[in-house]
Tab-separated table of C-alpha atoms in Angstrom:
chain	number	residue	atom	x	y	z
A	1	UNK	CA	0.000	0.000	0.000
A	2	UNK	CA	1.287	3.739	-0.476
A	3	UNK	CA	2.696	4.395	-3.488
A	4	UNK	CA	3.514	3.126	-6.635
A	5	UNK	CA	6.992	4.354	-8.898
A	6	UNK	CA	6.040	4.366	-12.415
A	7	UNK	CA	8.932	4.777	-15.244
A	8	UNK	CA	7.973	7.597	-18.202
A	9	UNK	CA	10.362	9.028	-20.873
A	10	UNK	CA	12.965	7.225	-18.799
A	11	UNK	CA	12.426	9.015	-15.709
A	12	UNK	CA	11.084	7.384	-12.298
A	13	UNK	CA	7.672	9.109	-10.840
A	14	UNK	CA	5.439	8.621	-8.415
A	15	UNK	CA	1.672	7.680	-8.415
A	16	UNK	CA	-0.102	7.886	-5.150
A	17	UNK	CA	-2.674	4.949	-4.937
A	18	UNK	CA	-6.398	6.126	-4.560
A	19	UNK	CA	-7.686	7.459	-1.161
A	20	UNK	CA	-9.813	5.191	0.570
A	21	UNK	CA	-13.708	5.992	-0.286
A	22	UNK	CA	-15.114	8.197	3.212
A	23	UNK	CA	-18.138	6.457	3.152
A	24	UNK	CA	-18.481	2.328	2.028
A	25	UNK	CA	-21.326	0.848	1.217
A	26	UNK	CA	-22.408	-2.629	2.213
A	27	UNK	CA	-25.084	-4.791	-0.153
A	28	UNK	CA	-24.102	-8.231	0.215
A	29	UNK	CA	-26.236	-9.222	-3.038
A	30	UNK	CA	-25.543	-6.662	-6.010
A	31	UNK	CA	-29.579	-5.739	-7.287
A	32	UNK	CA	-31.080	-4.992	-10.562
A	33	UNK	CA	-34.426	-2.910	-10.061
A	34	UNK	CA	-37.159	-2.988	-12.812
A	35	UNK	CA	-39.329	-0.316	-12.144
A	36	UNK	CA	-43.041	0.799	-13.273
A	37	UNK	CA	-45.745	2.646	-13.012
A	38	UNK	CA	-48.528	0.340	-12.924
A	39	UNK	CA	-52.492	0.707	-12.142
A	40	UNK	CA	-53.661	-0.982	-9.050
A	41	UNK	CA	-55.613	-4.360	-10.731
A	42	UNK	CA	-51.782	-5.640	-10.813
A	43	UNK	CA	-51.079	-4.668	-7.257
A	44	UNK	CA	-54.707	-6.553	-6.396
A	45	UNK	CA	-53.466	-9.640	-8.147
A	46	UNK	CA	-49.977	-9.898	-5.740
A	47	UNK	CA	-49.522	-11.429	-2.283
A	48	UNK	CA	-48.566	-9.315	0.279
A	49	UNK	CA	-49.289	-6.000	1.570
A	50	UNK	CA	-49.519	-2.358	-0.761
A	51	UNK	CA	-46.489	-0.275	-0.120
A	52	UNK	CA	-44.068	-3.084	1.321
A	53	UNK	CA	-41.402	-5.683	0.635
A	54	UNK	CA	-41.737	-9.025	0.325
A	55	UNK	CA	-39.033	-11.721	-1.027
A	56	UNK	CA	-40.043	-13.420	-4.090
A	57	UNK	CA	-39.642	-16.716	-6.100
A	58	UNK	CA	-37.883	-16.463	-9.612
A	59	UNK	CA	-40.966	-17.865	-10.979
A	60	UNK	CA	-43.056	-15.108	-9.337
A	61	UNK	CA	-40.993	-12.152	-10.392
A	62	UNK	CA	-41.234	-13.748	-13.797
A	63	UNK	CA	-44.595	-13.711	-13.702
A	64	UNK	CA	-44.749	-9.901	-12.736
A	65	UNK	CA	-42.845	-8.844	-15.268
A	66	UNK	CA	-44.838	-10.699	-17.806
A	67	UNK	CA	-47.805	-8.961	-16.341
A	68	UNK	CA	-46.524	-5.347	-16.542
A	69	UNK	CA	-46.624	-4.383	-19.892
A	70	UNK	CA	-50.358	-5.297	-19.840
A	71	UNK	CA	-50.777	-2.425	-16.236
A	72	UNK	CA	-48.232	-0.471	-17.139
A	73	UNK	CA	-49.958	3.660	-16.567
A	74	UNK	CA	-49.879	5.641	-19.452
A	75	UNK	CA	-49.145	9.652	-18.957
A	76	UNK	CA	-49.796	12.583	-21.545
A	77	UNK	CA	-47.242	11.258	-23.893
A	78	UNK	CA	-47.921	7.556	-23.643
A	79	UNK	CA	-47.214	4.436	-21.627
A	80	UNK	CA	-44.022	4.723	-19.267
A	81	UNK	CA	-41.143	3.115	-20.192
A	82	UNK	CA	-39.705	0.420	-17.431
A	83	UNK	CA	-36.990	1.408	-16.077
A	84	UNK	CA	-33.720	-0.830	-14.987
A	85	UNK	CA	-30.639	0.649	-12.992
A	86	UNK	CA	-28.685	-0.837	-9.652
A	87	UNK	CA	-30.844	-0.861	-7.234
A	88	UNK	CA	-30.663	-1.833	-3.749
A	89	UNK	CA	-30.985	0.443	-0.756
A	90	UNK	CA	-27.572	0.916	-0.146
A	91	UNK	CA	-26.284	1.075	-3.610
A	92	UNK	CA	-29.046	4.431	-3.868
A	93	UNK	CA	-27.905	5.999	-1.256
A	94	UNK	CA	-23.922	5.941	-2.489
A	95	UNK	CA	-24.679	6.278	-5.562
A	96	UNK	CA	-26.619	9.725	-4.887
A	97	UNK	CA	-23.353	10.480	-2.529
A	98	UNK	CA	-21.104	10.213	-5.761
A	99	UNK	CA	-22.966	11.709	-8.197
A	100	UNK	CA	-24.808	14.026	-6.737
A	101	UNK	CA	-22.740	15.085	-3.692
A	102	UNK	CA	-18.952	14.080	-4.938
A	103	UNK	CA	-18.156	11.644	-1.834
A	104	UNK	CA	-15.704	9.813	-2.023
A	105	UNK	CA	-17.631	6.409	-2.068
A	106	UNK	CA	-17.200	2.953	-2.360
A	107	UNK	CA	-19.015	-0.324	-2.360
A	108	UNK	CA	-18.767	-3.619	-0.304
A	109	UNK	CA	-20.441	-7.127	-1.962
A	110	UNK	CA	-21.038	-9.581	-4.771
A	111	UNK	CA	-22.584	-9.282	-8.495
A	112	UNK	CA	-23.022	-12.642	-10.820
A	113	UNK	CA	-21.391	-13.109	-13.787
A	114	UNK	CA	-24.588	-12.603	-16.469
A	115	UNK	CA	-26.043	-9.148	-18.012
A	116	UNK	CA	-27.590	-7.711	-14.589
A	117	UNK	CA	-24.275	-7.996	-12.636
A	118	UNK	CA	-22.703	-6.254	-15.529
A	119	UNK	CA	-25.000	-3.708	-15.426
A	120	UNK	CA	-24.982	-3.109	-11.837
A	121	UNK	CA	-20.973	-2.693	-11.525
A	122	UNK	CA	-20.791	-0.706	-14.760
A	123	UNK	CA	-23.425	2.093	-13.469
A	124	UNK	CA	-22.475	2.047	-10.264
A	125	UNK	CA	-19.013	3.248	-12.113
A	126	UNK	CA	-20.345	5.354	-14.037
A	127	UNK	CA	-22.132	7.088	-11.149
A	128	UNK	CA	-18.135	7.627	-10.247
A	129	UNK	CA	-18.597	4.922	-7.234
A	130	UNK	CA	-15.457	2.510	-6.102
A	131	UNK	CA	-15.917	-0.725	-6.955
A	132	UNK	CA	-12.775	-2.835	-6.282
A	133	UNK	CA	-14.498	-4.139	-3.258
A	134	UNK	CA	-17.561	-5.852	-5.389
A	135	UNK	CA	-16.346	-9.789	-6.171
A	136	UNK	CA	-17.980	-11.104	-9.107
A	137	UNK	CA	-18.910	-14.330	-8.531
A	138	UNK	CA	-20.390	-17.289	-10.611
A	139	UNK	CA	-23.967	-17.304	-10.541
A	140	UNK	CA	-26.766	-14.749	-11.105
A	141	UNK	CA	-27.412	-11.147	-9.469
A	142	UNK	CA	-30.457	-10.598	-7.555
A	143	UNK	CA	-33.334	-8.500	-8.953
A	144	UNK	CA	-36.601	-6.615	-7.696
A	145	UNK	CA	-39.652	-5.739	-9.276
A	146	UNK	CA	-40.344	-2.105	-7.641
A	147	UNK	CA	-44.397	-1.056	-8.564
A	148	UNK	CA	-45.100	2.442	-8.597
A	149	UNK	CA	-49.021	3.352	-8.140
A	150	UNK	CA	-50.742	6.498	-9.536
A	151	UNK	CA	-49.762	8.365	-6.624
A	152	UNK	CA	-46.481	7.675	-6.201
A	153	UNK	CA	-46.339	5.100	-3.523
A	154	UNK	CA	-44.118	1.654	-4.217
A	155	UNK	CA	-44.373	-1.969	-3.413
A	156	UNK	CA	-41.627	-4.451	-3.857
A	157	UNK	CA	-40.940	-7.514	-5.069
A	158	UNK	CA	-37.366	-8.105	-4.710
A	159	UNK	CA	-36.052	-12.092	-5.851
A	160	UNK	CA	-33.109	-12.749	-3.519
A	161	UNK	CA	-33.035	-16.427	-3.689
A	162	UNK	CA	-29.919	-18.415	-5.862
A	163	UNK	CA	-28.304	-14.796	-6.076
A	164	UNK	CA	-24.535	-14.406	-5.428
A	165	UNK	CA	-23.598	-12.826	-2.311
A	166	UNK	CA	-20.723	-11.898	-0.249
A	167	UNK	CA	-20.084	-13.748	2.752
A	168	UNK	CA	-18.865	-12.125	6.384
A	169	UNK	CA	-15.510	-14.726	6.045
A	170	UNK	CA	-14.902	-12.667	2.931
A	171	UNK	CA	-14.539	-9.540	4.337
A	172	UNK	CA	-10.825	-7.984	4.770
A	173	UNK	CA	-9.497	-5.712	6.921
A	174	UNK	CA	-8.381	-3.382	3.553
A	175	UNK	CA	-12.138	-3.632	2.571
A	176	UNK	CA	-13.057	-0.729	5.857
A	177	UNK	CA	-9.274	0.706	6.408
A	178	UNK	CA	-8.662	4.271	5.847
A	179	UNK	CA	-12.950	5.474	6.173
A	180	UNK	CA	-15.053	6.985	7.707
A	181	UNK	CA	-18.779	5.697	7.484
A	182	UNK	CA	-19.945	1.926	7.057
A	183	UNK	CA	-23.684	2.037	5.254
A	184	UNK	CA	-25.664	-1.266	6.143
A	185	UNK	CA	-29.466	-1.959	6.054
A	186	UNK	CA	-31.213	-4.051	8.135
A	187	UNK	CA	-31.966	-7.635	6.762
A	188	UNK	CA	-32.813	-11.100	8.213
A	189	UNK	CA	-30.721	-12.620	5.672
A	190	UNK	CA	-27.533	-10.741	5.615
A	191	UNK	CA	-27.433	-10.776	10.217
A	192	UNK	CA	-24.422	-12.532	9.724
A	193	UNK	CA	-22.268	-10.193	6.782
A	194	UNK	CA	-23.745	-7.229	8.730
A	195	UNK	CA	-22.333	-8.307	12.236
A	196	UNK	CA	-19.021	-9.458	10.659
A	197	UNK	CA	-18.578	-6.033	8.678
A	198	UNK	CA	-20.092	-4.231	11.936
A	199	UNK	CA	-17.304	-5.629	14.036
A	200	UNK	CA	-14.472	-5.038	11.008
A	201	UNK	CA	-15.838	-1.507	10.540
A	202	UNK	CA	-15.458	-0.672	14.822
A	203	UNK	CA	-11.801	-2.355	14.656
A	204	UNK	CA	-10.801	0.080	12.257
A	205	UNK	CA	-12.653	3.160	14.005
A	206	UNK	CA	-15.600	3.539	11.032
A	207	UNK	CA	-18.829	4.593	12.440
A	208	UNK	CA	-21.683	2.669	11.389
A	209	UNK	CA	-25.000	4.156	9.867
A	210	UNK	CA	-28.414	1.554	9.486
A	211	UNK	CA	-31.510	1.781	7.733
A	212	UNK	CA	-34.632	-0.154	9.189
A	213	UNK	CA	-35.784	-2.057	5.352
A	214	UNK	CA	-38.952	-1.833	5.400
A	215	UNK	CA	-41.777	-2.659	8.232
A	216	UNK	CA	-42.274	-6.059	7.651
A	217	UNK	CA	-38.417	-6.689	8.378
A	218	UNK	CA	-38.520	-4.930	11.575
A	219	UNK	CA	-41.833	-6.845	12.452
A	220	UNK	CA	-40.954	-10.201	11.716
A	221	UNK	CA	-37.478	-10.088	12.842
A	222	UNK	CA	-38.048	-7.185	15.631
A	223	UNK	CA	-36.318	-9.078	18.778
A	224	UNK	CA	-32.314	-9.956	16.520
A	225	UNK	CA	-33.005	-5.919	15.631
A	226	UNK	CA	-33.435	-4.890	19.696
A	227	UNK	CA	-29.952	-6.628	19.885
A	228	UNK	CA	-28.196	-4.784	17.709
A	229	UNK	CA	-29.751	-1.315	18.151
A	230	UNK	CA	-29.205	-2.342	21.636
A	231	UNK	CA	-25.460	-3.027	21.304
A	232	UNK	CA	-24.176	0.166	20.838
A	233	UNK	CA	-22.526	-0.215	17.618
A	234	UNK	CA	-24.614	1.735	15.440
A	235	UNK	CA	-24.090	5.064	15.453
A	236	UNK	CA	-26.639	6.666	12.947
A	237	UNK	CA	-30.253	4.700	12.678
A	238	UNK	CA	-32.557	5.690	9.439
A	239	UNK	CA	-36.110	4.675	10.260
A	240	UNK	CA	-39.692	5.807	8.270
A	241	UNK	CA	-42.468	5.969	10.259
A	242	UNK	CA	-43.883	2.883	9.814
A	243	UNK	CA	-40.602	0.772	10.572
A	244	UNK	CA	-40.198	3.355	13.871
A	245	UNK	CA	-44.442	1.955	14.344
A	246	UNK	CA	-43.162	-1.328	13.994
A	247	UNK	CA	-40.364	-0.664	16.099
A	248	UNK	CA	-42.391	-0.426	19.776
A	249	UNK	CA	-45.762	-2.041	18.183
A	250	UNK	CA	-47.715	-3.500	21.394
A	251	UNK	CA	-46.254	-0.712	23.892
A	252	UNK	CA	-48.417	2.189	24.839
A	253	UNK	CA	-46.849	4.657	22.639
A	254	UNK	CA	-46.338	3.099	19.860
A	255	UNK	CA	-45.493	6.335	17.674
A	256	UNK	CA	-42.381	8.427	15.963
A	257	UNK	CA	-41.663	10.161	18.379
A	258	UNK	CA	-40.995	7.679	21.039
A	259	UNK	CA	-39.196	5.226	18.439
A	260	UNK	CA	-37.101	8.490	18.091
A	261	UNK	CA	-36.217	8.303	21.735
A	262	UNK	CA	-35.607	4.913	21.976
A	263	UNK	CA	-33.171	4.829	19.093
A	264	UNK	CA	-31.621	8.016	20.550
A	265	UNK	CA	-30.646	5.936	23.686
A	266	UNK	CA	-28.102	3.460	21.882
A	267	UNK	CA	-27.331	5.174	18.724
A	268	UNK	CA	-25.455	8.986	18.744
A	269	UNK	CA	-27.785	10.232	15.793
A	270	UNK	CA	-31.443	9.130	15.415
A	271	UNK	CA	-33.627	10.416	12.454
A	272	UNK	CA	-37.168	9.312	11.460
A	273	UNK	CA	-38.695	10.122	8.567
A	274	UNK	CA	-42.484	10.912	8.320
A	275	UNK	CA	-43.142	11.295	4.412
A	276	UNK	CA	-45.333	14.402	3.817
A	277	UNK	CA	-44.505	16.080	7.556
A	278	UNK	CA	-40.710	15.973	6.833
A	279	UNK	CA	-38.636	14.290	9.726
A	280	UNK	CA	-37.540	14.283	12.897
A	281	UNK	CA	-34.151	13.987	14.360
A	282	UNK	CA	-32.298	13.478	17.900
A	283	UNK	CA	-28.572	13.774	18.485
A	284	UNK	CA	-27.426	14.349	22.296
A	285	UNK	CA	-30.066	15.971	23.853
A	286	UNK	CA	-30.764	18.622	20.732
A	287	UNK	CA	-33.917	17.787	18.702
A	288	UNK	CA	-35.558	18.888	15.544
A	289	UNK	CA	-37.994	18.539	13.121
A	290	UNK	CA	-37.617	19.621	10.000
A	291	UNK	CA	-40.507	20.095	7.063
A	292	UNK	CA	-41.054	18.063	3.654
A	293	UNK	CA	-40.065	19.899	0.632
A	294	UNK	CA	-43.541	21.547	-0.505
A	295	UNK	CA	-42.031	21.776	-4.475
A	296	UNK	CA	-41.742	18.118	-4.559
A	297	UNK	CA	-44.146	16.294	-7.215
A	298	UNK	CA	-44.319	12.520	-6.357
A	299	UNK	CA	-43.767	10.643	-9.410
A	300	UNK	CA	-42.034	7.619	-7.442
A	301	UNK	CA	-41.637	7.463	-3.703
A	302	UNK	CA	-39.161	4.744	-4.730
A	303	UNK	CA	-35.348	5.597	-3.206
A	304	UNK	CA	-36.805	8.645	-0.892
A	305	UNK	CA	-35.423	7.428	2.131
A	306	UNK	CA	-32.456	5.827	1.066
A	307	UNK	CA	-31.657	9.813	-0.797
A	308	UNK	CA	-32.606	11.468	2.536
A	309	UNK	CA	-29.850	9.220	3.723
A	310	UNK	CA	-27.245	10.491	0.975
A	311	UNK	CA	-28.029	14.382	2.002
A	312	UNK	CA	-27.888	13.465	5.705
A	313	UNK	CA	-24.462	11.310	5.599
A	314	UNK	CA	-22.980	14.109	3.369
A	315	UNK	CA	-23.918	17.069	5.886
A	316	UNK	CA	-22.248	15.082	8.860
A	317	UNK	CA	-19.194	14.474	6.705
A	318	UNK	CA	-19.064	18.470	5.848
A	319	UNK	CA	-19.519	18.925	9.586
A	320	UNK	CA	-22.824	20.742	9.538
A	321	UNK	CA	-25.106	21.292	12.400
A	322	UNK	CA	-28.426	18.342	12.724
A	323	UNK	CA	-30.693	20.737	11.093
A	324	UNK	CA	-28.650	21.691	8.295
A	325	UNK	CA	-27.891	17.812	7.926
A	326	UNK	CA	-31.604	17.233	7.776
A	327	UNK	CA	-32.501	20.122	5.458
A	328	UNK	CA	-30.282	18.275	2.954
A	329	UNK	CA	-31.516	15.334	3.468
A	330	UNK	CA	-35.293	16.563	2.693
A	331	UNK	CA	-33.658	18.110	-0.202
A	332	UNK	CA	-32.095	15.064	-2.027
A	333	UNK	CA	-35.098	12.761	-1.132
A	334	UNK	CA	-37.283	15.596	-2.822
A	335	UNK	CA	-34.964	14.977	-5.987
A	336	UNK	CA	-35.168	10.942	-6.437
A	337	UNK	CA	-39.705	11.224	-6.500
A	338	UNK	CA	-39.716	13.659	-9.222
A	339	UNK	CA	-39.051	11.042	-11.858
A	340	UNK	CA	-38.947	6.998	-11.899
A	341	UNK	CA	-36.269	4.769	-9.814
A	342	UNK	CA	-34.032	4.972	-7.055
A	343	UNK	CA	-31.745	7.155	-9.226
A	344	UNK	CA	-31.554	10.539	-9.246
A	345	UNK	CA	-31.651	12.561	-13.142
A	346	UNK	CA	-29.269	15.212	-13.878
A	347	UNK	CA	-32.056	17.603	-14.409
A	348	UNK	CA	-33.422	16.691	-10.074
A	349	UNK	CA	-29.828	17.268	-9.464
A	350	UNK	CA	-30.263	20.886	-10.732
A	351	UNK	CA	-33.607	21.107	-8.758
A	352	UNK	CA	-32.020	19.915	-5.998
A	353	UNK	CA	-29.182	22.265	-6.209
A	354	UNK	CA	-31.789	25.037	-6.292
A	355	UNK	CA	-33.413	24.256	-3.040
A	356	UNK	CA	-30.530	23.722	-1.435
A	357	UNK	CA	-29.338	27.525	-2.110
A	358	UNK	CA	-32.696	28.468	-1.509
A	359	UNK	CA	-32.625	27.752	1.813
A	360	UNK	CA	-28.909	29.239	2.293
A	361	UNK	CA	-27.156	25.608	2.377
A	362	UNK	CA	-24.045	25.244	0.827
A	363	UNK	CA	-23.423	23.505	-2.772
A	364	UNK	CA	-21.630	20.845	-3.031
A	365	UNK	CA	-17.980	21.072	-4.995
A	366	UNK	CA	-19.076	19.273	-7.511
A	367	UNK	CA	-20.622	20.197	-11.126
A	368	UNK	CA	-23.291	18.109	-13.404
């Protein structure tokens, strides 16, 4: 490690290897999302609940997608395209840190060796993310139907099962050394990457940031989350309303507010967000709540939370105040619903650029 002496026209130089990305990202399972705006007969016709996210069968997500093109809503100037990018919480949220904010970002996990692996790594590169810590593996990449309704709101399908992942006895020291954040989410079926990466990432003096998933992880696996809110080693806890709902369901005040304060007891920055109302957020003993962007147009609630994340990860890496950390947040997850997907367009950039002067925040160095 260090540097590297290269020889041109005969004379010796030296090339300093890259800096190690400030903030990592951890998706065990690289993730192609096909996304849609659909009409709700096809969101009638699958199991589960509206507005969550439920593992699928390759058979079933099959079938979905065979089914879209017939539910697919048209707008003024005709039937919306489906859309297919990276996906993945994680994998949003560092992406919008690269391309929209110019972290210094990398990514942690697996992709398979056929055409949606490919096309993960390559726009995650192109979206100016390190990827020399994704292993490409033999086998196929995971995938997830994400179906948008007429107002905005999304239910997933993701298809996890046979799909390539990285494994916790994988994981090396150089994968965390030299940065700053560790981005996980929450997941039953990743407990044992997460922990291994959790307990890499404290060893090496990276502070750890978690998103809840999704409501039906936190209430089907609530008691293996308790332990590791409750274990001190995450420092920054994402939660929407319903997961912070889910959170204390069956205690007497079951409600944001008091999810906010229980995550505020083990982890040294709690935020919940609450949609519409904007969020919430506790750090020491200084709260505050902070109001949704009014301009934003829902097209695609898809990635909101996982944007909010970007905005709110860059502001504590610029050193700004909770607030101001928040106010960015609301900003970038205002970008990601004005158009389709968990990706943010160069044009929301712009918007989002906007917003952020308007309300006296600093740019980011960066131009698109």
């Amino acid at each position: 490690m260090g540097a590297e002496t290269l020889f041109k026209n005969g004379e010796a130089g030296v090339q300093l290897e890259p800096k190690a990305p400030v903030i990592l990202g951890l998706q065990p399972a690289a993730l192609i999302d096909h996304v849609a705006r659909v009409d709700g007969s096809l969101l009638d016709q699958i199991p589960g609940e509206r507005g969550g996210s439920i593992p699928v069968a390759i058979e079933e997500l099959e079938h979905i997608l065979r089914e879209l093109k017939r539910h697919i809503l048209a707008s003024a100037d005709g039937p919306s395209p489906i859309k297919t990018m990276a996906g993945g919480s994680v994998a949003n949220t560092i992406r919008g840190l690269s391309s929209g904010f110019g972290v210094n970002c990398g990514m942690i996990g697996a992709y398979g060796d056929d055409e949606q692996g490919q096309l993960f790594a390559s726009n995650m590169n192109i979206s100016g993310v390190n990827t020399s810590r994704l292993r490409k593996k033999k086998g196929t990449t995971a995938q997830c139907v994400c179906l948008v309704g007429s107002f905005g709101n999304r239910t997933m399908r993701p298809c996890l099962s046979n799909a390539v992942k990285v494994q916790g006895d994988e994981l090396t020291k150089g994968d965390f050394s030299g940065s700053k954040w560790l981005v996980i989410r929450y997941g039953a079926f990743n407990l044992e990457v997460n922990q291994a990466a959790i307990r890499m990432a404290k060893q090496h003096g990276v502070s750890v940031s978690l998103d809840l998933a999704s409501f039906e992880m936190v209430r089907n696996f609530r008691e293996p989350l308790q332990q590791l809110l409750e274990s001190g080693d995450i420092d920054l806890c994402f939660a929407n309303e319903d997961e912070a709902t889910e959170l204390l369901r069956g205690e007497q005040n079951a409600h944001p507010e008091a999810a906010l304060e229980y995550l505020s007891k083990y982890c040294r920055w709690a935020v919940v967000t609450l949609g519409s109302n904007g969020c919430i957020a506790k750090h020491g003993q200084e709260i505050v709540r902070v109001p949704a962007i009014g301009e934003a147009k829902a097209i695609d609630a898809t990635g909101a939370g996982d944007l909010f994340a970007s905005g709110f990860l860059y502001g504590l890496v610029k050193g700004l105040s909770l607030e101001e950390c928040c106010k960015v947040g609301s900003c970038s997850g205002g970008s990601v619903i004005r158009s389709l997907g968990g990706e943010v367009t160069p044009e929301n950039w712009q918007w989002m650029y906007k917003q952020m002067q308007t309300k006296g925040l600093s740019l980011p160095d960066i131009r698109n």
